[in-house]
PDB file of C-alpha atoms in Angstrom:
ATOM      1  CA  MET F 209     -12.699  25.447  -4.574  1.00  0.00           C
ATOM      2  CA  THR F 210     -10.409  22.490  -5.260  1.00  0.00           C
ATOM      3  CA  ALA F 211     -12.187  19.138  -5.070  1.00  0.00           C
ATOM      4  CA  PRO F 212     -11.199  17.108  -2.004  1.00  0.00           C
ATOM      5  CA  ILE F 213      -8.890  14.184  -2.697  1.00  0.00           C
ATOM      6  CA  ILE F 214      -8.779  10.794  -1.022  1.00  0.00           C
ATOM      7  CA  VAL F 215      -5.392   9.065  -1.156  1.00  0.00           C
ATOM      8  CA  PHE F 216      -5.185   5.294  -0.731  1.00  0.00           C
ATOM      9  CA  ASP F 217      -2.354   2.995   0.168  1.00  0.00           C
ATOM     10  CA  LEU F 218      -2.217  -0.095  -2.092  1.00  0.00           C
ATOM     11  CA  ASP F 219      -1.029  -3.301  -0.388  1.00  0.00           C
ATOM     12  CA  GLY F 220      -3.372  -4.241   2.431  1.00  0.00           C
ATOM     13  CA  THR F 221      -5.678  -1.281   1.796  1.00  0.00           C
ATOM     14  CA  LEU F 222      -6.963  -1.405  -1.764  1.00  0.00           C
ATOM     15  CA  VAL F 223      -5.817  -4.915  -2.605  1.00  0.00           C
ATOM     16  CA  ASP F 224      -4.977  -8.130  -0.753  1.00  0.00           C
ATOM     17  CA  THR F 225      -1.568  -8.744  -2.317  1.00  0.00           C
ATOM     18  CA  ALA F 226       0.112 -10.821   0.392  1.00  0.00           C
ATOM     19  CA  PRO F 227      -0.320 -14.261  -1.247  1.00  0.00           C
ATOM     20  CA  ASP F 228       1.453 -13.194  -4.435  1.00  0.00           C
ATOM     21  CA  LEU F 229       4.164 -11.236  -2.668  1.00  0.00           C
ATOM     22  CA  ILE F 230       5.019 -14.202  -0.454  1.00  0.00           C
ATOM     23  CA  SER F 231       4.933 -16.531  -3.466  1.00  0.00           C
ATOM     24  CA  SER F 232       7.408 -14.292  -5.312  1.00  0.00           C
ATOM     25  CA  LEU F 233       9.546 -13.972  -2.199  1.00  0.00           C
ATOM     26  CA  ASN F 234       9.802 -17.740  -1.798  1.00  0.00           C
ATOM     27  CA  HIS F 235      10.641 -18.094  -5.490  1.00  0.00           C
ATOM     28  CA  THR F 236      13.388 -15.516  -4.948  1.00  0.00           C
ATOM     29  CA  ILE F 237      14.999 -16.951  -1.820  1.00  0.00           C
ATOM     30  CA  ALA F 238      14.906 -20.482  -3.251  1.00  0.00           C
ATOM     31  CA  ALA F 239      17.741 -19.312  -5.534  1.00  0.00           C
ATOM     32  CA  ALA F 240      19.843 -18.882  -2.382  1.00  0.00           C
ATOM     33  CA  GLY F 241      18.850 -22.271  -0.997  1.00  0.00           C
ATOM     34  CA  LEU F 242      16.568 -20.867   1.714  1.00  0.00           C
ATOM     35  CA  ASP F 243      13.488 -22.722   2.898  1.00  0.00           C
ATOM     36  CA  PRO F 244      10.147 -20.991   2.219  1.00  0.00           C
ATOM     37  CA  VAL F 245       8.765 -18.474   4.698  1.00  0.00           C
ATOM     38  CA  GLY F 246       5.139 -18.149   5.704  1.00  0.00           C
ATOM     39  CA  TYR F 247       2.499 -15.456   5.699  1.00  0.00           C
ATOM     40  CA  GLU F 248       2.722 -15.013   9.457  1.00  0.00           C
ATOM     41  CA  ASP F 249       6.459 -14.288   9.202  1.00  0.00           C
ATOM     42  CA  LEU F 250       6.184 -11.380   6.809  1.00  0.00           C
ATOM     43  CA  THR F 251       2.673  -9.958   6.804  1.00  0.00           C
ATOM     44  CA  HIS F 252       3.702  -6.747   8.542  1.00  0.00           C
ATOM     45  CA  LEU F 253       6.503  -6.160   6.002  1.00  0.00           C
ATOM     46  CA  VAL F 254       4.328  -6.321   2.904  1.00  0.00           C
ATOM     47  CA  GLY F 255       4.003  -2.537   2.708  1.00  0.00           C
ATOM     48  CA  HIS F 256       7.735  -1.941   3.099  1.00  0.00           C
ATOM     49  CA  GLY F 257       8.806  -3.259  -0.292  1.00  0.00           C
ATOM     50  CA  ALA F 258      10.572  -6.341  -1.665  1.00  0.00           C
ATOM     51  CA  ARG F 259      13.973  -5.360  -0.306  1.00  0.00           C
ATOM     52  CA  ALA F 260      12.738  -5.437   3.309  1.00  0.00           C
ATOM     53  CA  MET F 261      10.982  -8.764   2.741  1.00  0.00           C
ATOM     54  CA  ILE F 262      14.089 -10.389   1.275  1.00  0.00           C
ATOM     55  CA  GLU F 263      16.277  -9.096   4.092  1.00  0.00           C
ATOM     56  CA  ARG F 264      13.781 -10.332   6.681  1.00  0.00           C
ATOM     57  CA  ALA F 265      13.633 -13.784   5.070  1.00  0.00           C
ATOM     58  CA  PHE F 266      17.416 -14.131   5.285  1.00  0.00           C
ATOM     59  CA  ARG F 267      17.365 -13.064   8.935  1.00  0.00           C
ATOM     60  CA  LEU F 268      14.620 -15.568   9.700  1.00  0.00           C
ATOM     61  CA  ARG F 269      16.752 -18.337   8.224  1.00  0.00           C
ATOM     62  CA  GLY F 270      19.905 -17.127   9.973  1.00  0.00           C
ATOM     63  CA  VAL F 271      21.733 -16.598   6.692  1.00  0.00           C
ATOM     64  CA  PRO F 272      23.875 -13.485   6.109  1.00  0.00           C
ATOM     65  CA  LEU F 273      23.005 -11.324   3.110  1.00  0.00           C
ATOM     66  CA  ASN F 274      25.403  -8.821   1.600  1.00  0.00           C
ATOM     67  CA  GLN F 275      24.431  -5.952  -0.667  1.00  0.00           C
ATOM     68  CA  ASP F 276      26.087  -7.520  -3.711  1.00  0.00           C
ATOM     69  CA  GLU F 277      23.675 -10.444  -3.426  1.00  0.00           C
ATOM     70  CA  LEU F 278      20.626  -8.269  -2.886  1.00  0.00           C
ATOM     71  CA  ALA F 279      20.433  -6.609  -6.311  1.00  0.00           C
ATOM     72  CA  PRO F 280      20.065  -9.828  -8.349  1.00  0.00           C
ATOM     73  CA  LEU F 281      17.590 -11.160  -5.804  1.00  0.00           C
ATOM     74  CA  LEU F 282      15.485  -8.019  -6.185  1.00  0.00           C
ATOM     75  CA  ASP F 283      15.568  -8.443  -9.960  1.00  0.00           C
ATOM     76  CA  ARG F 284      14.467 -12.064  -9.593  1.00  0.00           C
ATOM     77  CA  PHE F 285      11.601 -11.001  -7.302  1.00  0.00           C
ATOM     78  CA  ILE F 286      10.386  -8.269  -9.660  1.00  0.00           C
ATOM     79  CA  LEU F 287      10.518 -10.516 -12.725  1.00  0.00           C
ATOM     80  CA  HIS F 288       8.521 -13.261 -11.009  1.00  0.00           C
ATOM     81  CA  TYR F 289       5.972 -10.894  -9.460  1.00  0.00           C
ATOM     82  CA  LYS F 290       5.324  -9.122 -12.765  1.00  0.00           C
ATOM     83  CA  SER F 291       5.029 -12.367 -14.710  1.00  0.00           C
ATOM     84  CA  GLU F 292       2.361 -13.736 -12.356  1.00  0.00           C
ATOM     85  CA  MET F 293       0.361 -10.509 -12.003  1.00  0.00           C
ATOM     86  CA  PRO F 294      -2.373 -10.179 -10.831  1.00  0.00           C
ATOM     87  CA  GLY F 295      -2.167 -13.767  -9.553  1.00  0.00           C
ATOM     88  CA  GLU F 296      -4.369 -14.201  -6.496  1.00  0.00           C
ATOM     89  CA  SER F 297      -4.393 -10.492  -5.614  1.00  0.00           C
ATOM     90  CA  ARG F 298      -7.909  -9.117  -5.341  1.00  0.00           C
ATOM     91  CA  PRO F 299      -9.485  -5.821  -4.246  1.00  0.00           C
ATOM     92  CA  PHE F 300     -10.944  -5.947  -0.767  1.00  0.00           C
ATOM     93  CA  PRO F 301     -14.738  -6.314  -0.493  1.00  0.00           C
ATOM     94  CA  GLY F 302     -16.704  -3.175  -1.206  1.00  0.00           C
ATOM     95  CA  LEU F 303     -13.795  -1.294  -2.763  1.00  0.00           C
ATOM     96  CA  ALA F 304     -15.174  -0.944  -6.288  1.00  0.00           C
ATOM     97  CA  GLU F 305     -18.474   0.349  -4.961  1.00  0.00           C
ATOM     98  CA  ALA F 306     -16.724   2.797  -2.621  1.00  0.00           C
ATOM     99  CA  LEU F 307     -14.572   4.228  -5.408  1.00  0.00           C
ATOM    100  CA  ALA F 308     -17.624   4.683  -7.621  1.00  0.00           C
ATOM    101  CA  ARG F 309     -19.533   6.325  -4.776  1.00  0.00           C
ATOM    102  CA  LEU F 310     -16.751   8.800  -4.036  1.00  0.00           C
ATOM    103  CA  ALA F 311     -16.112   9.622  -7.685  1.00  0.00           C
ATOM    104  CA  GLU F 312     -19.823  10.308  -8.196  1.00  0.00           C
ATOM    105  CA  ALA F 313     -19.750  12.642  -5.194  1.00  0.00           C
ATOM    106  CA  GLY F 314     -16.932  14.636  -6.797  1.00  0.00           C
ATOM    107  CA  TYR F 315     -13.938  13.373  -4.840  1.00  0.00           C
ATOM    108  CA  GLY F 316     -10.567  13.033  -6.511  1.00  0.00           C
ATOM    109  CA  LEU F 317      -8.844   9.684  -5.928  1.00  0.00           C
ATOM    110  CA  ALA F 318      -5.143   8.796  -5.877  1.00  0.00           C
ATOM    111  CA  VAL F 319      -2.772   6.040  -4.758  1.00  0.00           C
ATOM    112  CA  CYS F 320       0.328   6.576  -2.636  1.00  0.00           C
ATOM    113  CA  THR F 321       2.231   3.327  -2.154  1.00  0.00           C
ATOM    114  CA  ASN F 322       5.768   2.301  -1.251  1.00  0.00           C
ATOM    115  CA  LYS F 323       5.532  -0.344  -3.974  1.00  0.00           C
ATOM    116  CA  ILE F 324       7.646   0.758  -6.936  1.00  0.00           C
ATOM    117  CA  GLU F 325       5.781   2.129  -9.955  1.00  0.00           C
ATOM    118  CA  GLU F 326       6.935  -0.782 -12.116  1.00  0.00           C
ATOM    119  CA  LEU F 327       4.857  -3.118  -9.934  1.00  0.00           C
ATOM    120  CA  ALA F 328       2.099  -0.857  -8.635  1.00  0.00           C
ATOM    121  CA  ILE F 329       0.790   0.597 -11.880  1.00  0.00           C
ATOM    122  CA  PRO F 330       0.420  -2.659 -13.870  1.00  0.00           C
ATOM    123  CA  LEU F 331      -1.185  -4.402 -10.897  1.00  0.00           C
ATOM    124  CA  ILE F 332      -3.828  -1.699 -10.578  1.00  0.00           C
ATOM    125  CA  GLU F 333      -4.328  -1.752 -14.349  1.00  0.00           C
ATOM    126  CA  LYS F 334      -4.741  -5.536 -14.480  1.00  0.00           C
ATOM    127  CA  LEU F 335      -7.324  -5.365 -11.702  1.00  0.00           C
ATOM    128  CA  GLY F 336      -9.333  -2.851 -13.731  1.00  0.00           C
ATOM    129  CA  LEU F 337      -8.976  -0.038 -11.203  1.00  0.00           C
ATOM    130  CA  ALA F 338      -6.558   2.359 -12.921  1.00  0.00           C
ATOM    131  CA  ASP F 339      -9.229   4.577 -14.471  1.00  0.00           C
ATOM    132  CA  ARG F 340     -10.443   5.509 -11.003  1.00  0.00           C
ATOM    133  CA  PHE F 341      -7.205   7.217  -9.964  1.00  0.00           C
ATOM    134  CA  ALA F 342      -5.834  10.559 -11.079  1.00  0.00           C
ATOM    135  CA  VAL F 343      -2.344   9.534  -9.930  1.00  0.00           C
ATOM    136  CA  ILE F 344      -0.604   6.329  -8.860  1.00  0.00           C
ATOM    137  CA  ALA F 345       2.533   7.356  -6.985  1.00  0.00           C
ATOM    138  CA  GLY F 346       4.966   4.589  -6.123  1.00  0.00           C
ATOM    139  CA  GLY F 347       7.858   4.327  -3.745  1.00  0.00           C
ATOM    140  CA  ASP F 348      10.188   5.588  -6.472  1.00  0.00           C
ATOM    141  CA  THR F 349       7.995   8.381  -7.864  1.00  0.00           C
ATOM    142  CA  PHE F 350       9.588  10.991  -5.620  1.00  0.00           C
ATOM    143  CA  ALA F 351      12.888  11.277  -3.786  1.00  0.00           C
ATOM    144  CA  VAL F 352      11.103  10.284  -0.544  1.00  0.00           C
ATOM    145  CA  ARG F 353       8.561   7.670   0.474  1.00  0.00           C
ATOM    146  CA  LYS F 354       6.118   7.084   3.318  1.00  0.00           C
ATOM    147  CA  PRO F 355       6.268   7.874   6.195  1.00  0.00           C
ATOM    148  CA  ASP F 356       7.884  11.030   4.775  1.00  0.00           C
ATOM    149  CA  ALA F 357       5.189  13.677   4.332  1.00  0.00           C
ATOM    150  CA  GLY F 358       6.603  14.585   0.922  1.00  0.00           C
ATOM    151  CA  HIS F 359       5.416  11.320  -0.596  1.00  0.00           C
ATOM    152  CA  LEU F 360       1.832  12.046   0.387  1.00  0.00           C
ATOM    153  CA  THR F 361       1.799  15.768  -0.346  1.00  0.00           C
ATOM    154  CA  GLY F 362       3.600  15.163  -3.641  1.00  0.00           C
ATOM    155  CA  THR F 363       0.918  12.662  -4.628  1.00  0.00           C
ATOM    156  CA  ILE F 364      -1.854  15.102  -3.755  1.00  0.00           C
ATOM    157  CA  GLU F 365      -0.257  17.944  -5.679  1.00  0.00           C
ATOM    158  CA  LYS F 366       0.456  15.727  -8.681  1.00  0.00           C
ATOM    159  CA  ALA F 367      -3.239  14.798  -8.707  1.00  0.00           C
ATOM    160  CA  GLY F 368      -4.185  18.482  -8.731  1.00  0.00           C
ATOM    161  CA  GLY F 369      -5.406  18.454  -5.137  1.00  0.00           C
ATOM    162  CA  ASP F 370      -4.813  20.578  -2.066  1.00  0.00           C
ATOM    163  CA  PRO F 371      -3.280  18.960   1.052  1.00  0.00           C
ATOM    164  CA  ARG F 372      -5.685  21.051   3.133  1.00  0.00           C
ATOM    165  CA  ARG F 373      -8.574  19.152   1.527  1.00  0.00           C
ATOM    166  CA  ALA F 374      -7.208  15.623   1.577  1.00  0.00           C
ATOM    167  CA  ILE F 375      -7.547  12.394   3.576  1.00  0.00           C
ATOM    168  CA  MET F 376      -5.223   9.380   3.679  1.00  0.00           C
ATOM    169  CA  VAL F 377      -6.635   5.844   3.812  1.00  0.00           C
ATOM    170  CA  GLY F 378      -4.235   3.066   4.790  1.00  0.00           C
ATOM    171  CA  ASP F 379      -3.552   0.021   6.900  1.00  0.00           C
ATOM    172  CA  SER F 380      -0.161   0.617   8.521  1.00  0.00           C
ATOM    173  CA  ILE F 381       1.886   2.922  10.686  1.00  0.00           C
ATOM    174  CA  ASN F 382       3.654   4.285   7.593  1.00  0.00           C
ATOM    175  CA  ASP F 383       0.319   5.535   6.258  1.00  0.00           C
ATOM    176  CA  VAL F 384      -0.711   7.120   9.544  1.00  0.00           C
ATOM    177  CA  LEU F 385       2.693   8.719  10.095  1.00  0.00           C
ATOM    178  CA  ALA F 386       2.811  10.099   6.555  1.00  0.00           C
ATOM    179  CA  ALA F 387      -0.583  11.705   7.155  1.00  0.00           C
ATOM    180  CA  LYS F 388       0.419  13.066  10.567  1.00  0.00           C
ATOM    181  CA  ASN F 389       3.670  14.435   9.186  1.00  0.00           C
ATOM    182  CA  ALA F 390       1.708  16.182   6.441  1.00  0.00           C
ATOM    183  CA  GLY F 391      -1.000  17.471   8.781  1.00  0.00           C
ATOM    184  CA  ILE F 392      -3.630  15.428   6.968  1.00  0.00           C
ATOM    185  CA  PRO F 393      -6.369  13.325   8.623  1.00  0.00           C
ATOM    186  CA  SER F 394      -6.206   9.562   8.195  1.00  0.00           C
ATOM    187  CA  ILE F 395      -8.478   6.534   8.108  1.00  0.00           C
ATOM    188  CA  VAL F 396      -7.240   2.998   8.772  1.00  0.00           C
ATOM    189  CA  VAL F 397      -8.655  -0.377   7.803  1.00  0.00           C
ATOM    190  CA  PRO F 398      -8.100  -3.518   9.913  1.00  0.00           C
ATOM    191  CA  PHE F 399      -7.850  -6.084   7.117  1.00  0.00           C
ATOM    192  CA  GLY F 400      -4.338  -5.146   5.994  1.00  0.00           C
ATOM    193  CA  TYR F 401      -0.805  -5.892   7.113  1.00  0.00           C
ATOM    194  CA  SER F 402      -0.100  -3.967  10.304  1.00  0.00           C
ATOM    195  CA  ASP F 403       2.123  -5.637  12.908  1.00  0.00           C
ATOM    196  CA  LYS F 404       0.102  -4.050  15.717  1.00  0.00           C
ATOM    197  CA  PRO F 405      -3.629  -3.486  16.238  1.00  0.00           C
ATOM    198  CA  VAL F 406      -4.780  -0.686  13.960  1.00  0.00           C
ATOM    199  CA  GLU F 407      -6.608   0.866  16.899  1.00  0.00           C
ATOM    200  CA  GLU F 408      -3.160   1.709  18.293  1.00  0.00           C
ATOM    201  CA  LEU F 409      -1.807   3.426  15.167  1.00  0.00           C
ATOM    202  CA  GLY F 410      -3.221   6.844  16.009  1.00  0.00           C
ATOM    203  CA  ALA F 411      -5.417   7.358  12.943  1.00  0.00           C
ATOM    204  CA  ASP F 412      -8.368   9.731  13.101  1.00  0.00           C
ATOM    205  CA  ARG F 413     -10.902   7.068  12.113  1.00  0.00           C
ATOM    206  CA  LEU F 414     -11.192   3.309  11.727  1.00  0.00           C
ATOM    207  CA  ILE F 415     -13.507   1.647   9.222  1.00  0.00           C
ATOM    208  CA  ASN F 416     -14.066  -2.091   9.169  1.00  0.00           C
ATOM    209  CA  HIS F 417     -15.417  -2.313   5.613  1.00  0.00           C
ATOM    210  CA  PHE F 418     -15.375  -0.079   2.555  1.00  0.00           C
ATOM    211  CA  ASP F 419     -19.145   0.245   2.875  1.00  0.00           C
ATOM    212  CA  GLU F 420     -18.325   2.706   5.677  1.00  0.00           C
ATOM    213  CA  LEU F 421     -16.242   4.949   3.409  1.00  0.00           C
ATOM    214  CA  THR F 422     -18.983   7.417   2.521  1.00  0.00           C
ATOM    215  CA  PRO F 423     -19.074  11.055   1.431  1.00  0.00           C
ATOM    216  CA  ALA F 424     -20.806  11.846   4.738  1.00  0.00           C
ATOM    217  CA  LEU F 425     -17.863  10.475   6.741  1.00  0.00           C
ATOM    218  CA  LEU F 426     -15.302  12.295   4.626  1.00  0.00           C
ATOM    219  CA  GLU F 427     -17.187  15.568   4.738  1.00  0.00           C
ATOM    220  CA  GLU F 428     -17.359  15.310   8.515  1.00  0.00           C
ATOM    221  CA  MET F 429     -13.603  14.741   8.732  1.00  0.00           C
ATOM    222  CA  LEU F 430     -12.756  17.577   6.374  1.00  0.00           C
ATOM    223  CA  ALA F 431     -15.105  19.947   8.166  1.00  0.00           C
ATOM    224  CA  GLY F 432     -13.309  19.228  11.407  1.00  0.00           C
ATOM    225  CA  ARG F 433      -9.947  20.425  10.121  1.00  0.00           C
TER     226      ARG F 433
END
């Protein structure tokens, strides 16, 4: 039987990346003369990619943004973010222990993030977590991205897993919807970047700390499918 696979979102689930993303965003929009934006303005957009954050920043400042301007701004963001990596980004408490616990129990592990591969893979590598994951699938790995089911099922299949024996762990509606669309159970964490209470996202389970992510919990969820 195929080993079960646990798929994690990245920003706001595995790693607290908001400080560095907002720092790179403010560096980017300064080139257009915009005043800095704050964490509270953009927290819920962290998992949607740099493009959405830049567009939101311009809207917040009441400045129009055309598509010709967006491409160089995206390049500026990516260059700054990569050059500072990992910056202040850190795994959430208990993550390393949880990954070790699940790997020892025979679970396959993967990442499915809307962050592009060019940013996701080196970040995970620099944080010393890459060896834990069979696959790191970014927002540009496939032709679709979360909440499209194909992003999640493609990640599972690329990791050698079976969607019928998989669980998604995330922090946002995109993660929960991707899982629902794929017919896969989901777990949410409350320490990420959702713009609404995670209790309202419709996930199958909520854990408050990675200490709660145990083989017993996962086995119970998979048995209930």
